[in-house]
Coordinates of N, CA and C in Angstrom, one line a residue:
M503 N 120.5 -50.1 192.2 CA 119.1 -50.1 191.9 C 118.8 -50.7 190.6
K504 N 119.7 -50.3 189.6 CA 119.5 -50.9 188.2 C 119.7 -52.4 188.3
L505 N 120.7 -52.9 189.0 CA 120.9 -54.3 189.1 C 119.7 -55.0 189.7
L506 N 119.1 -54.4 190.8 CA 117.9 -55.0 191.4 C 116.8 -55.1 190.4
F507 N 116.6 -54.0 189.6 CA 115.5 -54.0 188.6 C 115.7 -55.1 187.6
I508 N 117.0 -55.3 187.2 CA 117.3 -56.3 186.2 C 117.0 -57.7 186.8
C509 N 117.3 -57.9 188.0 CA 117.1 -59.2 188.7 C 115.6 -59.5 188.8
I510 N 114.8 -58.5 189.1 CA 113.4 -58.7 189.2 C 112.8 -59.0 187.9
I511 N 113.2 -58.3 186.8 CA 112.7 -58.6 185.5 C 113.1 -60.0 185.1
W512 N 114.3 -60.5 185.4 CA 114.8 -61.8 185.1 C 114.0 -62.9 185.8
L513 N 113.7 -62.6 187.1 CA 112.9 -63.6 187.8 C 111.5 -63.7 187.2
L514 N 110.9 -62.6 186.9 CA 109.5 -62.6 186.3 C 109.5 -63.3 185.0
F515 N 110.5 -63.1 184.2 CA 110.6 -63.7 182.9 C 110.9 -65.2 183.0
N516 N 111.8 -65.5 184.0 CA 112.1 -67.0 184.2 C 110.8 -67.7 184.7
G517 N 110.0 -67.1 185.5 CA 108.8 -67.7 186.0 C 107.8 -67.9 184.8
Q518 N 107.8 -67.0 183.9 CA 106.9 -67.1 182.7 C 107.4 -68.3 181.9
V519 N 108.7 -68.4 181.7 CA 109.2 -69.5 180.9 C 108.9 -70.8 181.5
Q520 N 109.0 -70.9 182.8 CA 108.8 -72.2 183.5 C 107.3 -72.6 183.3
S521 N 106.4 -71.6 183.5 CA 105.0 -71.9 183.4 C 104.6 -72.3 182.0
H522 N 105.3 -71.7 181.0 CA 105.0 -72.1 179.6 C 105.6 -73.4 179.3
S523 N 106.5 -74.0 180.1 CA 107.0 -75.3 179.8 C 106.0 -76.4 180.2
L524 N 105.0 -76.1 180.9 CA 104.0 -77.1 181.2 C 103.1 -77.3 180.0
P525 N 102.6 -78.5 179.9 CA 101.7 -78.8 178.7 C 100.4 -78.2 178.8
K526 N 99.7 -78.0 177.6 CA 98.3 -77.5 177.6 C 97.3 -78.6 177.9
S527 N 97.7 -79.9 177.7 CA 96.9 -81.0 178.1 C 97.8 -82.2 178.5
I528 N 97.3 -83.0 179.4 CA 98.0 -84.3 179.7 C 97.1 -85.4 179.7
T529 N 97.6 -86.6 179.4 CA 96.9 -87.8 179.4 C 97.3 -88.8 180.5
L530 N 96.5 -89.1 181.4 CA 96.8 -90.0 182.5 C 95.9 -91.3 182.3
A531 N 96.5 -92.4 182.5 CA 95.8 -93.7 182.3 C 95.2 -94.1 183.6
S532 N 94.2 -94.9 183.5 CA 93.5 -95.5 184.7 C 92.9 -96.8 184.3
T533 N 92.1 -97.4 185.2 CA 91.3 -98.5 184.8 C 89.9 -98.0 185.3
N534 N 88.8 -98.7 184.8 CA 87.5 -98.4 185.3 C 87.3 -98.7 186.7
W535 N 87.3 -97.7 187.6 CA 87.4 -97.8 189.0 C 86.4 -96.9 189.7
C536 N 85.2 -97.0 189.3 CA 84.1 -96.2 189.9 C 84.0 -96.4 191.4
P537 N 83.8 -95.4 192.2 CA 83.5 -94.1 191.8 C 84.7 -93.1 191.7
Y538 N 85.9 -93.7 191.7 CA 87.1 -92.8 191.6 C 87.3 -92.4 190.1
A539 N 87.3 -93.3 189.2 CA 87.4 -93.0 187.8 C 86.5 -93.9 187.0
C540 N 85.5 -93.3 186.3 CA 84.4 -94.0 185.7 C 84.5 -93.9 184.2
E541 N 84.6 -95.0 183.5 CA 84.7 -95.1 182.0 C 83.3 -94.9 181.4
N542 N 83.2 -94.1 180.3 CA 82.0 -94.0 179.6 C 80.8 -93.5 180.4
Q543 N 81.1 -92.6 181.4 CA 80.1 -92.0 182.2 C 80.3 -90.5 182.3
P544 N 80.0 -89.8 181.2 CA 80.3 -88.3 181.1 C 79.7 -87.5 182.2
D545 N 78.5 -87.9 182.7 CA 77.8 -87.2 183.7 C 78.4 -87.5 185.1
K546 N 79.0 -88.6 185.3 CA 79.6 -89.0 186.5 C 81.0 -89.6 186.2
P547 N 82.0 -88.8 185.8 CA 83.2 -89.4 185.4 C 84.1 -89.9 186.5
G548 N 83.7 -89.7 187.8 CA 84.5 -90.2 188.9 C 85.0 -89.1 189.8
I549 N 85.2 -89.4 191.1 CA 85.7 -88.5 192.1 C 87.0 -87.9 191.7
V550 N 88.0 -88.7 191.4 CA 89.3 -88.2 191.1 C 89.4 -87.5 189.7
T551 N 88.6 -88.1 188.8 CA 88.6 -87.5 187.4 C 88.0 -86.1 187.5
E552 N 86.9 -85.9 188.2 CA 86.3 -84.6 188.4 C 87.2 -83.6 189.1
Y553 N 87.8 -84.1 190.2 CA 88.7 -83.3 191.1 C 89.9 -82.8 190.3
L554 N 90.6 -83.7 189.7 CA 91.9 -83.3 189.0 C 91.5 -82.5 187.7
T555 N 90.4 -82.8 187.1 CA 90.0 -82.0 186.0 C 89.8 -80.5 186.4
A556 N 89.2 -80.3 187.5 CA 88.9 -79.0 188.0 C 90.2 -78.3 188.4
V557 N 91.1 -79.0 189.2 CA 92.3 -78.5 189.6 C 93.2 -78.1 188.5
L558 N 93.3 -78.9 187.5 CA 94.2 -78.7 186.4 C 93.7 -77.6 185.4
K559 N 92.4 -77.5 185.3 CA 91.8 -76.5 184.5 C 92.1 -75.1 185.0
D560 N 92.2 -75.0 186.4 CA 92.6 -73.8 187.0 C 94.0 -73.4 186.7
K561 N 94.8 -74.4 186.3 CA 96.2 -74.1 185.9 C 96.4 -74.0 184.4
G562 N 95.3 -74.1 183.7 CA 95.3 -74.0 182.2 C 95.7 -75.2 181.5
I563 N 95.5 -76.4 182.2 CA 95.8 -77.7 181.7 C 94.6 -78.6 181.5
E564 N 94.4 -79.1 180.4 CA 93.3 -80.0 180.1 C 93.7 -81.5 180.5
L565 N 92.8 -82.1 181.3 CA 93.1 -83.5 181.7 C 92.3 -84.5 180.7
K566 N 93.1 -85.4 180.2 CA 92.4 -86.5 179.4 C 92.7 -87.8 180.1
V567 N 91.7 -88.7 180.3 CA 91.9 -89.9 181.0 C 91.7 -91.1 180.0
E568 N 92.7 -92.0 180.0 CA 92.6 -93.2 179.1 C 92.4 -94.4 180.0
F569 N 91.4 -95.2 179.6 CA 91.1 -96.4 180.3 C 91.6 -97.7 179.7
N570 N 92.2 -98.5 180.5 CA 92.7 -99.8 180.1 C 92.6 -100.8 181.3
A571 N 92.9 -102.1 181.0 CA 93.2 -102.9 182.1 C 94.3 -102.3 183.0
W572 N 94.3 -102.5 184.3 CA 95.2 -101.8 185.1 C 96.7 -102.0 184.7
H573 N 97.0 -103.3 184.6 CA 98.4 -103.6 184.2 C 98.8 -103.0 182.9
E574 N 97.9 -102.8 182.0 CA 98.2 -102.2 180.7 C 98.4 -100.7 180.9
S575 N 97.6 -100.1 181.7 CA 97.8 -98.6 182.0 C 99.2 -98.4 182.6
V576 N 99.6 -99.2 183.5 CA 100.9 -99.1 184.1 C 102.0 -99.2 183.0
R577 N 101.8 -100.2 182.2 CA 102.8 -100.5 181.1 C 102.9 -99.3 180.2
K578 N 101.8 -98.7 179.8 CA 101.8 -97.6 178.9 C 102.4 -96.3 179.5
A579 N 102.2 -96.2 180.8 CA 102.8 -95.0 181.5 C 104.3 -95.2 181.6
E580 N 104.7 -96.4 181.9 CA 106.2 -96.7 182.0 C 106.9 -96.5 180.6
L581 N 106.2 -96.9 179.5 CA 106.8 -96.7 178.2 C 106.6 -95.3 177.6
G582 N 105.9 -94.5 178.3 CA 105.7 -93.1 177.8 C 104.6 -93.0 176.8
Q583 N 103.8 -94.0 176.6 CA 102.7 -93.9 175.7 C 101.5 -93.1 176.2
V584 N 101.5 -92.8 177.5 CA 100.7 -91.8 178.1 C 101.6 -91.1 179.1
D585 N 101.2 -89.9 179.6 CA 102.0 -89.1 180.5 C 102.2 -89.7 181.9
G586 N 101.2 -90.5 182.3 CA 101.3 -91.0 183.7 C 100.1 -91.7 184.1
L587 N 99.8 -91.9 185.4 CA 98.7 -92.6 185.9 C 97.9 -91.6 186.8
L588 N 96.6 -91.8 186.6 CA 95.6 -90.9 187.4 C 95.7 -91.2 188.9
T589 N 95.7 -92.4 189.3 CA 95.7 -92.8 190.7 C 96.7 -94.0 190.8
A590 N 97.7 -93.9 191.6 CA 98.6 -95.0 191.8 C 99.3 -95.0 193.1
T591 N 100.0 -96.1 193.5 CA 100.9 -96.1 194.6 C 102.3 -96.5 194.1
Q592 N 103.3 -96.2 194.8 CA 104.7 -96.4 194.3 C 104.9 -97.9 194.1
K593 N 104.3 -98.8 194.9 CA 104.5 -100.2 194.7 C 104.0 -100.6 193.3
E594 N 102.9 -100.0 192.8 CA 102.4 -100.4 191.5 C 103.2 -100.0 190.3
A595 N 103.9 -98.9 190.4 CA 104.7 -98.3 189.3 C 106.0 -97.6 189.8
P596 N 106.9 -98.4 190.3 CA 108.1 -97.8 191.0 C 109.0 -97.0 190.1
S597 N 108.9 -97.1 188.8 CA 109.8 -96.4 187.9 C 109.2 -95.0 187.6
L598 N 108.0 -94.6 188.0 CA 107.4 -93.3 187.7 C 107.7 -92.3 188.9
L599 N 107.5 -91.1 188.6 CA 107.6 -90.0 189.6 C 106.3 -89.8 190.2
F600 N 106.2 -89.7 191.5 CA 105.0 -89.5 192.3 C 104.9 -88.2 193.0
T601 N 103.7 -87.6 193.0 CA 103.5 -86.5 193.9 C 103.7 -86.9 195.4
K602 N 104.2 -86.0 196.2 CA 104.3 -86.3 197.6 C 102.9 -86.0 198.3
S603 N 102.2 -85.1 197.8 CA 100.8 -84.8 198.3 C 99.9 -85.9 197.7
R604 N 99.1 -86.5 198.6 CA 98.1 -87.5 198.2 C 97.0 -86.8 197.4
T605 N 96.4 -87.5 196.5 CA 95.1 -87.1 195.9 C 94.0 -87.3 196.8
T606 N 93.8 -88.5 197.2 CA 92.9 -88.9 198.3 C 93.4 -90.3 198.8
D607 N 92.5 -91.1 199.5 CA 92.9 -92.4 199.9 C 91.9 -93.4 199.5
Y608 N 92.3 -94.7 199.7 CA 91.4 -95.8 199.4 C 91.4 -96.8 200.6
H609 N 90.4 -97.6 200.7 CA 90.2 -98.5 201.8 C 89.9 -99.9 201.3
V610 N 91.0 -100.7 201.3 CA 90.8 -102.1 200.7 C 90.2 -103.0 201.8
C611 N 89.1 -103.7 201.3 CA 88.4 -104.7 202.2 C 88.3 -106.0 201.5
F612 N 88.0 -107.0 202.3 CA 87.8 -108.4 201.8 C 86.3 -108.6 201.7
I613 N 85.8 -108.9 200.5 CA 84.4 -109.1 200.2 C 84.1 -110.5 200.1
T614 N 83.1 -110.9 200.8 CA 82.6 -112.3 200.7 C 81.1 -112.3 200.5
K615 N 80.5 -113.5 200.2 CA 79.1 -113.7 200.2 C 78.5 -113.4 201.6
A616 N 77.3 -113.0 201.6 CA 76.7 -112.5 202.9 C 76.7 -113.7 203.9
E617 N 76.5 -114.9 203.4 CA 76.4 -116.0 204.4 C 77.7 -116.6 204.8
S618 N 78.8 -116.1 204.3 CA 80.1 -116.6 204.6 C 80.5 -116.3 206.1
K619 N 81.1 -117.2 206.7 CA 81.5 -117.0 208.1 C 83.0 -116.6 208.3
W620 N 83.7 -116.6 207.1 CA 85.1 -116.3 207.1 C 85.3 -114.8 207.4
L621 N 86.3 -114.5 208.2 CA 86.7 -113.1 208.5 C 88.3 -113.0 208.3
Y622 N 88.7 -111.9 207.8 CA 90.1 -111.6 207.7 C 90.7 -111.3 209.1
R623 N 91.7 -112.1 209.6 CA 92.3 -111.9 210.8 C 93.8 -111.8 210.7
G624 N 94.3 -111.3 209.6 CA 95.7 -111.3 209.3 C 96.0 -112.2 208.1
P625 N 97.3 -112.1 207.6 CA 97.6 -112.9 206.4 C 97.5 -114.4 206.6
E626 N 97.6 -114.9 207.8 CA 97.5 -116.4 208.0 C 96.1 -116.9 207.7
S627 N 95.1 -116.0 207.9 CA 93.7 -116.4 207.7 C 93.4 -116.5 206.2
L628 N 94.3 -116.0 205.3 CA 94.1 -116.1 203.9 C 94.2 -117.6 203.4
N629 N 94.9 -118.4 204.2 CA 95.1 -119.8 203.8 C 93.8 -120.6 203.8
D630 N 92.7 -120.0 204.4 CA 91.4 -120.7 204.5 C 90.5 -120.4 203.4
V631 N 90.9 -119.5 202.4 CA 90.0 -119.1 201.3 C 90.8 -119.1 200.0
V632 N 90.0 -119.2 198.9 CA 90.5 -118.9 197.6 C 90.2 -117.4 197.3
L633 N 91.3 -116.7 197.1 CA 91.2 -115.2 197.1 C 91.3 -114.7 195.7
G634 N 90.5 -113.7 195.3 CA 90.5 -113.1 194.0 C 91.1 -111.7 194.1
S635 N 91.9 -111.3 193.1 CA 92.6 -110.0 193.1 C 92.8 -109.6 191.6
I636 N 93.3 -108.4 191.4 CA 93.5 -107.9 190.0 C 95.0 -107.7 189.9
K637 N 95.5 -108.2 188.7 CA 97.0 -108.1 188.5 C 97.5 -106.7 188.5
G638 N 98.6 -106.5 189.3 CA 99.2 -105.2 189.3 C 98.7 -104.2 190.4
Y639 N 97.6 -104.6 191.1 CA 97.1 -103.7 192.1 C 98.0 -103.7 193.3
G640 N 98.1 -102.6 194.0 CA 98.7 -102.6 195.3 C 97.7 -102.5 196.4
Y641 N 97.5 -103.5 197.2 CA 96.5 -103.6 198.2 C 96.9 -103.2 199.6
G642 N 98.2 -103.3 199.8 CA 98.7 -103.1 201.2 C 99.8 -104.1 201.4
E643 N 100.9 -103.8 202.1 CA 102.1 -104.6 202.1 C 101.9 -106.0 202.5
A644 N 101.2 -106.3 203.6 CA 101.0 -107.6 204.1 C 100.3 -108.5 203.1
V645 N 99.2 -108.0 202.5 CA 98.5 -108.8 201.5 C 99.2 -108.9 200.2
D646 N 99.9 -107.8 199.8 CA 100.7 -107.9 198.6 C 101.8 -109.0 198.7
Q647 N 102.4 -109.1 199.8 CA 103.4 -110.2 200.0 C 102.8 -111.5 199.9
Y648 N 101.6 -111.7 200.4 CA 100.9 -113.0 200.2 C 100.6 -113.3 198.8
I649 N 100.1 -112.3 198.1 CA 99.7 -112.5 196.7 C 101.0 -112.8 195.8
D650 N 102.1 -112.1 196.1 CA 103.3 -112.2 195.3 C 104.0 -113.5 195.6
N651 N 103.7 -114.2 196.7 CA 104.4 -115.4 197.0 C 103.9 -116.6 196.2
P652 N 104.8 -117.2 195.3 CA 104.3 -118.2 194.4 C 103.7 -119.4 195.1
K653 N 104.0 -119.7 196.3 CA 103.5 -120.9 196.9 C 102.0 -120.8 197.2
H654 N 101.5 -119.5 197.2 CA 100.0 -119.3 197.4 C 99.2 -119.3 196.1
G655 N 99.9 -119.6 195.0 CA 99.3 -119.6 193.7 C 98.0 -120.4 193.6
P656 N 98.0 -121.7 194.1 CA 96.8 -122.5 194.0 C 95.6 -121.9 194.7
R657 N 95.8 -121.0 195.7 CA 94.7 -120.4 196.4 C 94.4 -119.0 196.0
M658 N 94.9 -118.7 194.8 CA 94.7 -117.3 194.2 C 94.1 -117.3 192.9
K659 N 93.3 -116.3 192.6 CA 92.7 -116.1 191.3 C 93.1 -114.6 190.9
I660 N 94.1 -114.4 190.1 CA 94.5 -113.1 189.8 C 94.1 -112.8 188.4
L661 N 93.3 -111.7 188.3 CA 92.7 -111.4 187.0 C 93.5 -110.4 186.2
E662 N 93.7 -110.6 184.9 CA 94.3 -109.6 184.1 C 93.3 -108.7 183.5
D663 N 92.1 -109.2 183.3 CA 91.0 -108.4 182.6 C 89.7 -108.6 183.4
G664 N 88.8 -107.7 183.3 CA 87.5 -107.9 183.9 C 87.2 -107.1 185.1
G665 N 88.2 -106.8 185.9 CA 88.0 -105.9 187.1 C 87.0 -106.4 188.1
I666 N 86.4 -105.5 188.9 CA 85.5 -105.9 190.0 C 84.3 -106.7 189.5
E667 N 83.8 -106.3 188.4 CA 82.6 -107.1 187.9 C 82.9 -108.5 187.7
R668 N 84.1 -108.8 187.2 CA 84.4 -110.2 187.0 C 84.7 -110.9 188.4
L669 N 85.3 -110.2 189.3 CA 85.6 -110.8 190.6 C 84.2 -111.1 191.3
H670 N 83.3 -110.2 191.2 CA 82.0 -110.4 191.8 C 81.3 -111.6 191.2
E671 N 81.4 -111.8 189.9 CA 80.9 -112.9 189.2 C 81.5 -114.2 189.7
L672 N 82.8 -114.2 189.9 CA 83.5 -115.4 190.4 C 83.1 -115.7 191.8
L673 N 82.8 -114.7 192.6 CA 82.4 -114.9 194.0 C 81.0 -115.6 194.0
L674 N 80.1 -115.1 193.2 CA 78.7 -115.6 193.1 C 78.7 -117.0 192.6
N675 N 79.6 -117.3 191.7 CA 79.7 -118.7 191.1 C 80.5 -119.6 192.0
Q676 N 81.0 -119.2 193.1 CA 81.8 -120.0 194.1 C 83.1 -120.4 193.5
D677 N 83.6 -119.7 192.5 CA 85.0 -119.9 192.0 C 86.0 -119.4 193.0
I678 N 85.7 -118.4 193.8 CA 86.5 -117.8 194.8 C 85.7 -117.6 196.1
D679 N 86.3 -117.5 197.2 CA 85.6 -117.3 198.5 C 85.6 -115.9 198.9
A680 N 86.5 -115.1 198.4 CA 86.6 -113.7 198.8 C 87.4 -112.9 197.8
F681 N 87.2 -111.6 197.7 CA 88.1 -110.8 196.8 C 88.4 -109.5 197.5
L682 N 89.4 -108.9 197.0 CA 89.9 -107.6 197.5 C 89.4 -106.5 196.7
E683 N 88.9 -105.4 197.3 CA 88.6 -104.2 196.6 C 88.3 -103.1 197.6
D684 N 88.4 -101.9 197.1 CA 88.1 -100.7 197.9 C 86.6 -100.7 198.3
S685 N 86.3 -100.3 199.5 CA 84.9 -100.4 200.0 C 84.0 -99.5 199.2
L686 N 84.4 -98.3 198.8 CA 83.6 -97.4 198.0 C 83.3 -98.0 196.6
V687 N 84.3 -98.6 196.1 CA 84.1 -99.3 194.7 C 83.0 -100.3 194.8
V688 N 83.1 -101.2 195.9 CA 82.1 -102.2 196.0 C 80.7 -101.6 196.3
L689 N 80.6 -100.6 197.1 CA 79.3 -100.0 197.4 C 78.7 -99.4 196.1
W690 N 79.6 -98.8 195.3 CA 79.1 -98.2 194.0 C 78.6 -99.3 193.1
L691 N 79.3 -100.4 193.0 CA 78.9 -101.4 192.1 C 77.6 -102.0 192.5
L692 N 77.3 -102.2 193.7 CA 76.2 -102.9 194.2 C 75.0 -102.0 194.7
K693 N 75.1 -100.7 194.6 CA 74.1 -99.8 195.2 C 72.7 -100.1 194.6
N694 N 72.7 -100.5 193.3 CA 71.3 -100.8 192.8 C 71.1 -102.3 192.5
S695 N 71.9 -103.1 193.3 CA 71.8 -104.5 193.1 C 71.2 -105.2 194.3
S696 N 70.5 -106.3 194.1 CA 69.9 -107.1 195.2 C 70.9 -108.1 195.7
T697 N 72.1 -108.2 195.1 CA 73.1 -109.1 195.6 C 73.6 -108.8 197.0
K698 N 73.7 -109.8 197.8 CA 74.1 -109.6 199.2 C 75.5 -110.1 199.4
V699 N 76.4 -109.1 199.7 CA 77.8 -109.4 200.0 C 78.1 -108.7 201.3
K700 N 79.2 -109.0 201.9 CA 79.6 -108.2 203.1 C 81.1 -108.0 203.1
L701 N 81.5 -107.0 204.0 CA 82.9 -106.7 204.2 C 83.3 -107.7 205.3
A702 N 84.3 -108.5 205.0 CA 84.8 -109.5 206.0 C 86.1 -109.1 206.5
G703 N 86.3 -107.8 206.8 CA 87.5 -107.2 207.3 C 88.2 -106.3 206.3
C704 N 88.9 -105.3 206.8 CA 89.5 -104.3 206.0 C 90.9 -104.1 206.4
L705 N 91.7 -103.6 205.5 CA 93.1 -103.2 205.8 C 93.1 -101.7 206.2
T706 N 94.2 -101.2 206.6 CA 94.3 -99.7 206.9 C 94.2 -98.9 205.6
R707 N 93.7 -97.7 205.8 CA 93.6 -96.8 204.6 C 94.9 -96.5 204.0
N708 N 95.0 -96.4 202.7 CA 96.2 -96.0 202.0 C 96.0 -94.8 201.1
P709 N 97.0 -93.9 201.0 CA 96.9 -92.8 200.1 C 97.2 -93.3 198.7
F710 N 96.7 -92.6 197.7 CA 97.2 -92.7 196.3 C 97.5 -91.4 195.8
Y711 N 98.3 -91.4 194.7 CA 98.9 -90.2 194.2 C 98.8 -90.1 192.7
I712 N 99.2 -89.0 192.1 CA 99.4 -88.9 190.7 C 100.8 -89.4 190.4
A713 N 101.0 -90.1 189.3 CA 102.3 -90.6 188.9 C 102.6 -90.1 187.4
I714 N 103.8 -89.7 187.2 CA 104.2 -89.1 185.9 C 105.5 -89.8 185.4
N715 N 105.5 -90.1 184.1 CA 106.7 -90.7 183.5 C 107.8 -89.7 183.6
P716 N 109.0 -90.1 184.2 CA 110.1 -89.2 184.5 C 110.7 -88.6 183.2
N717 N 110.5 -89.2 182.1 CA 111.1 -88.8 180.8 C 110.4 -87.6 180.1
V718 N 109.2 -87.2 180.6 CA 108.6 -86.1 180.0 C 109.3 -84.8 180.5
H719 N 109.6 -83.8 179.7 CA 110.5 -82.7 180.1 C 109.9 -81.9 181.2
W720 N 108.6 -81.9 181.4 CA 107.9 -81.1 182.4 C 107.6 -81.9 183.7
A721 N 108.1 -83.1 183.8 CA 107.7 -84.0 184.9 C 107.9 -83.3 186.3
N722 N 109.2 -82.9 186.5 CA 109.5 -82.4 187.9 C 108.7 -81.1 188.2
E723 N 108.6 -80.2 187.2 CA 107.8 -79.0 187.4 C 106.4 -79.3 187.7
F724 N 105.8 -80.2 187.0 CA 104.4 -80.6 187.2 C 104.2 -81.2 188.6
I725 N 105.1 -82.1 189.0 CA 105.0 -82.7 190.3 C 105.1 -81.7 191.4
N726 N 106.1 -80.7 191.3 CA 106.2 -79.7 192.3 C 105.0 -78.8 192.4
M727 N 104.4 -78.5 191.2 CA 103.2 -77.7 191.2 C 102.0 -78.4 191.9
M728 N 101.9 -79.7 191.6 CA 100.7 -80.4 192.1 C 100.9 -80.7 193.6
D729 N 102.2 -80.8 194.1 CA 102.4 -81.0 195.5 C 101.9 -79.8 196.3
E730 N 102.1 -78.6 195.8 CA 101.5 -77.4 196.4 C 100.0 -77.3 196.3
T731 N 99.6 -77.6 195.0 CA 98.2 -77.4 194.7 C 97.3 -78.3 195.5
L732 N 97.7 -79.6 195.6 CA 96.8 -80.6 196.3 C 96.7 -80.4 197.8
K733 N 97.6 -79.5 198.4 CA 97.5 -79.2 199.8 C 96.7 -78.0 200.1
E734 N 96.3 -77.2 199.1 CA 95.6 -76.0 199.3 C 94.2 -76.3 199.8
N735 N 93.8 -75.5 200.9 CA 92.5 -75.8 201.5 C 91.3 -75.6 200.6
I736 N 91.4 -74.7 199.6 CA 90.3 -74.5 198.7 C 90.1 -75.7 197.8
N737 N 91.2 -76.4 197.5 CA 91.1 -77.6 196.6 C 90.6 -78.8 197.5
L738 N 91.0 -78.9 198.7 CA 90.5 -79.9 199.6 C 89.0 -79.8 199.8
Q739 N 88.5 -78.6 199.8 CA 87.1 -78.3 199.9 C 86.4 -78.8 198.7
V740 N 87.0 -78.5 197.5 CA 86.4 -79.0 196.2 C 86.3 -80.5 196.2
L741 N 87.4 -81.2 196.7 CA 87.4 -82.6 196.7 C 86.3 -83.2 197.6
N742 N 86.1 -82.6 198.8 CA 85.1 -83.0 199.7 C 83.7 -82.8 199.1
S743 N 83.5 -81.7 198.4 CA 82.2 -81.4 197.8 C 81.9 -82.5 196.7
I744 N 82.9 -82.8 195.9 CA 82.7 -83.8 194.9 C 82.4 -85.2 195.5
K745 N 83.1 -85.5 196.5 CA 82.8 -86.8 197.2 C 81.4 -87.0 197.6
Q746 N 80.8 -85.9 198.1 CA 79.4 -85.9 198.5 C 78.4 -86.3 197.4
D747 N 78.8 -86.0 196.1 CA 78.0 -86.3 195.0 C 78.0 -87.8 194.6
Y748 N 78.9 -88.5 195.2 CA 79.1 -89.9 194.8 C 78.7 -90.8 196.0
R749 N 78.0 -90.3 196.9 CA 77.6 -91.2 198.1 C 76.2 -91.8 197.8

């Protein structure tokens, strides 16, 4: 009985030590990607920013989000200048640790001017357009292979800075024929605009995850905690409620 009592006390103490090893705050990098993560919009900080802020607050952890160009956010996470990435796929940052439980998903589509007759019918159809994309983004395997192939360089416009606003500008100026972006992001950008664009085909939905630099001492414990937390029904209900506010 005495040995059992000692074991119980040890387990309780060990659990407390583990929980105390988690940080009081973490900094995750992103890019301005409304409505998922919105820079300089305190009233509408973004679906994922709001969701993970609420989830982590419940764990006693403050979430700070740092905004950069996407490739710069990935670089800073890999170098340990921030703790990780708010939303990412393994293709975008293979050296980081990822949750197995998704945060939510995204839906990449091809955006063209409203009068365009071009439609995406597979990678071969990309040879008929000048395509715009953002450096370092993971869009989906088939399209990523097309973008990464150097022979397609003359028919690509890959931005390091400027994001969707710049892609939209290039489309209107006829510098590109189509660009890639999540459908919700496009709708958010244009919801108060008279500009007419259309979805010219979409890829399959893809999940994205939280990514953490593996060198922070709490990385594995944090990942394990979030894998369980993001699957809880109460948190999925919180996510769905937040999504409704961004429609």
